[in-house]
One Martini backbone bead per residue (centre of mass of N, CA, C, O) as a GRO file, in nm:
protein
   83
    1UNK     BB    1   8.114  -5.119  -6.676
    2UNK     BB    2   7.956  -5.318  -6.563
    3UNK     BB    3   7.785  -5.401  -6.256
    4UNK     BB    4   7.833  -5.680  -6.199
    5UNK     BB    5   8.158  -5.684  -6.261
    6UNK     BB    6   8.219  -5.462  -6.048
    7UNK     BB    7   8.154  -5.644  -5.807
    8UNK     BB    8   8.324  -5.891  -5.882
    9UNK     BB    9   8.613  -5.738  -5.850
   10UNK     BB   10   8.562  -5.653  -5.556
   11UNK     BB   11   8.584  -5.938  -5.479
   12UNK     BB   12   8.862  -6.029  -5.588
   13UNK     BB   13   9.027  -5.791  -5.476
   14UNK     BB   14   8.965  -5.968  -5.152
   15UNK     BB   15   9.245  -6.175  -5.313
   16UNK     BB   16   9.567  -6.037  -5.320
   17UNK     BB   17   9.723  -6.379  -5.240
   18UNK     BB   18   9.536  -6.506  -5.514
   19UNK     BB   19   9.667  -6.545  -5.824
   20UNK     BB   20   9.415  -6.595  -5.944
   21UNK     BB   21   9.214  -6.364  -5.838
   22UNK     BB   22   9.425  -6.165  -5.980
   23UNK     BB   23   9.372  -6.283  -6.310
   24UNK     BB   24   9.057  -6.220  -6.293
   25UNK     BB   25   9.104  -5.912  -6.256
   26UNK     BB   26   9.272  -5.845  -6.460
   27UNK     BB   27   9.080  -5.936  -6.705
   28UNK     BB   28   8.848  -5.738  -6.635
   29UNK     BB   29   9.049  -5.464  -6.609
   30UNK     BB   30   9.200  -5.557  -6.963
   31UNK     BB   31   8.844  -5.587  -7.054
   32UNK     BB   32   8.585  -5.543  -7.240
   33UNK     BB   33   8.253  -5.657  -7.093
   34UNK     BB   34   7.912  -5.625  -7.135
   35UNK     BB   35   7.914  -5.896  -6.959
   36UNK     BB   36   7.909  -6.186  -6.768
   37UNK     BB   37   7.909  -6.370  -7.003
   38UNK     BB   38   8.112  -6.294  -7.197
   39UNK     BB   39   8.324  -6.340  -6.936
   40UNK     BB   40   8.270  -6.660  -6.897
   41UNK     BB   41   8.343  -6.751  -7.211
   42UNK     BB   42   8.674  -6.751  -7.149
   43UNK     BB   43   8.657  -6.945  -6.970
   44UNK     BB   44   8.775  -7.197  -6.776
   45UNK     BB   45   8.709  -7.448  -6.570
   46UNK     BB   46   8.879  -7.420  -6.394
   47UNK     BB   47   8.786  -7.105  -6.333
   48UNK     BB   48   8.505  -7.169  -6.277
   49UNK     BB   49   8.526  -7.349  -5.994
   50UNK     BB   50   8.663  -7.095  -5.856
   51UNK     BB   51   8.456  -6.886  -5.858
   52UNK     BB   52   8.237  -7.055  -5.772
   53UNK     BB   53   8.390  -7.053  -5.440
   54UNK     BB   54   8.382  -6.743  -5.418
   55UNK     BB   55   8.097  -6.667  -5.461
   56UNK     BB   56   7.987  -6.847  -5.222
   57UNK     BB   57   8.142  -6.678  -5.018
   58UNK     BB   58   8.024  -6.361  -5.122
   59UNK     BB   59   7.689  -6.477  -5.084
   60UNK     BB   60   7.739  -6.528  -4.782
   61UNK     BB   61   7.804  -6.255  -4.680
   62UNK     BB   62   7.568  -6.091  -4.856
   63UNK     BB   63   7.364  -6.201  -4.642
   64UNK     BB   64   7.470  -6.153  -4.347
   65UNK     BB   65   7.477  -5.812  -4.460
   66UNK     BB   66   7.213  -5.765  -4.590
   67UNK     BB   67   7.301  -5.731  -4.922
   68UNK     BB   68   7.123  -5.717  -5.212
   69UNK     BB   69   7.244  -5.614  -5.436
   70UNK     BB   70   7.541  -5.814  -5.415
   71UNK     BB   71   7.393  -6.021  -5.437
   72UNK     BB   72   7.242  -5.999  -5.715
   73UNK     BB   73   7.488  -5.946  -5.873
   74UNK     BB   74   7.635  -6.227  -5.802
   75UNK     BB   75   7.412  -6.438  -5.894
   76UNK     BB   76   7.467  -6.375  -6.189
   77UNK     BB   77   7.728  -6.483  -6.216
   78UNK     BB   78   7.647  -6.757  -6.153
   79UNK     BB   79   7.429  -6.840  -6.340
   80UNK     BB   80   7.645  -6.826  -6.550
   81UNK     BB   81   7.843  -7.081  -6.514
   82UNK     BB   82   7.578  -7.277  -6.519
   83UNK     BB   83   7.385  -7.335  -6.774
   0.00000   0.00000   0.00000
């Protein structure tokens, strides 16, 4: 797996009380995507706009936390969002 969507993933686990964010993991899971745009290309727009609200929880979090790699990571997933 990409080490993005890896990222992106571990991001997603820690929401495992809203289905959304469950289903979105599996998708991750069960399913080999090359980068972070393969996998975005497949969302729904609503699916989009829930990640984007994910994304900016957990890029406030890795600033934060001061996890540069992280942020990093996580910032290409969103950047992949609205192109």
């Amino acid at each position: 797996m990409d080490h993005t969507l890896g990222y992106l993933r571990e991001a997603l686990s820690n929401y495992e009380d809203d289905g959304r964010a469950q289903n979105l993991f599996k998708q991750l899971s069960n399913h080999h995507y090359e980068n972070e745009k393969d996998f975005v290309e497949t969302l729904e727009s609503e699916e989009i706009q829930y990640l984007d609200s994910i994304l900016e929880t957990e890029i406030r979090y890795a600033k934060q936390a001061q996890d540069e790699k992280r942020l990093k990571e996580l910032n290409e997933v969103q950047e992949q969002l609205f192109p």
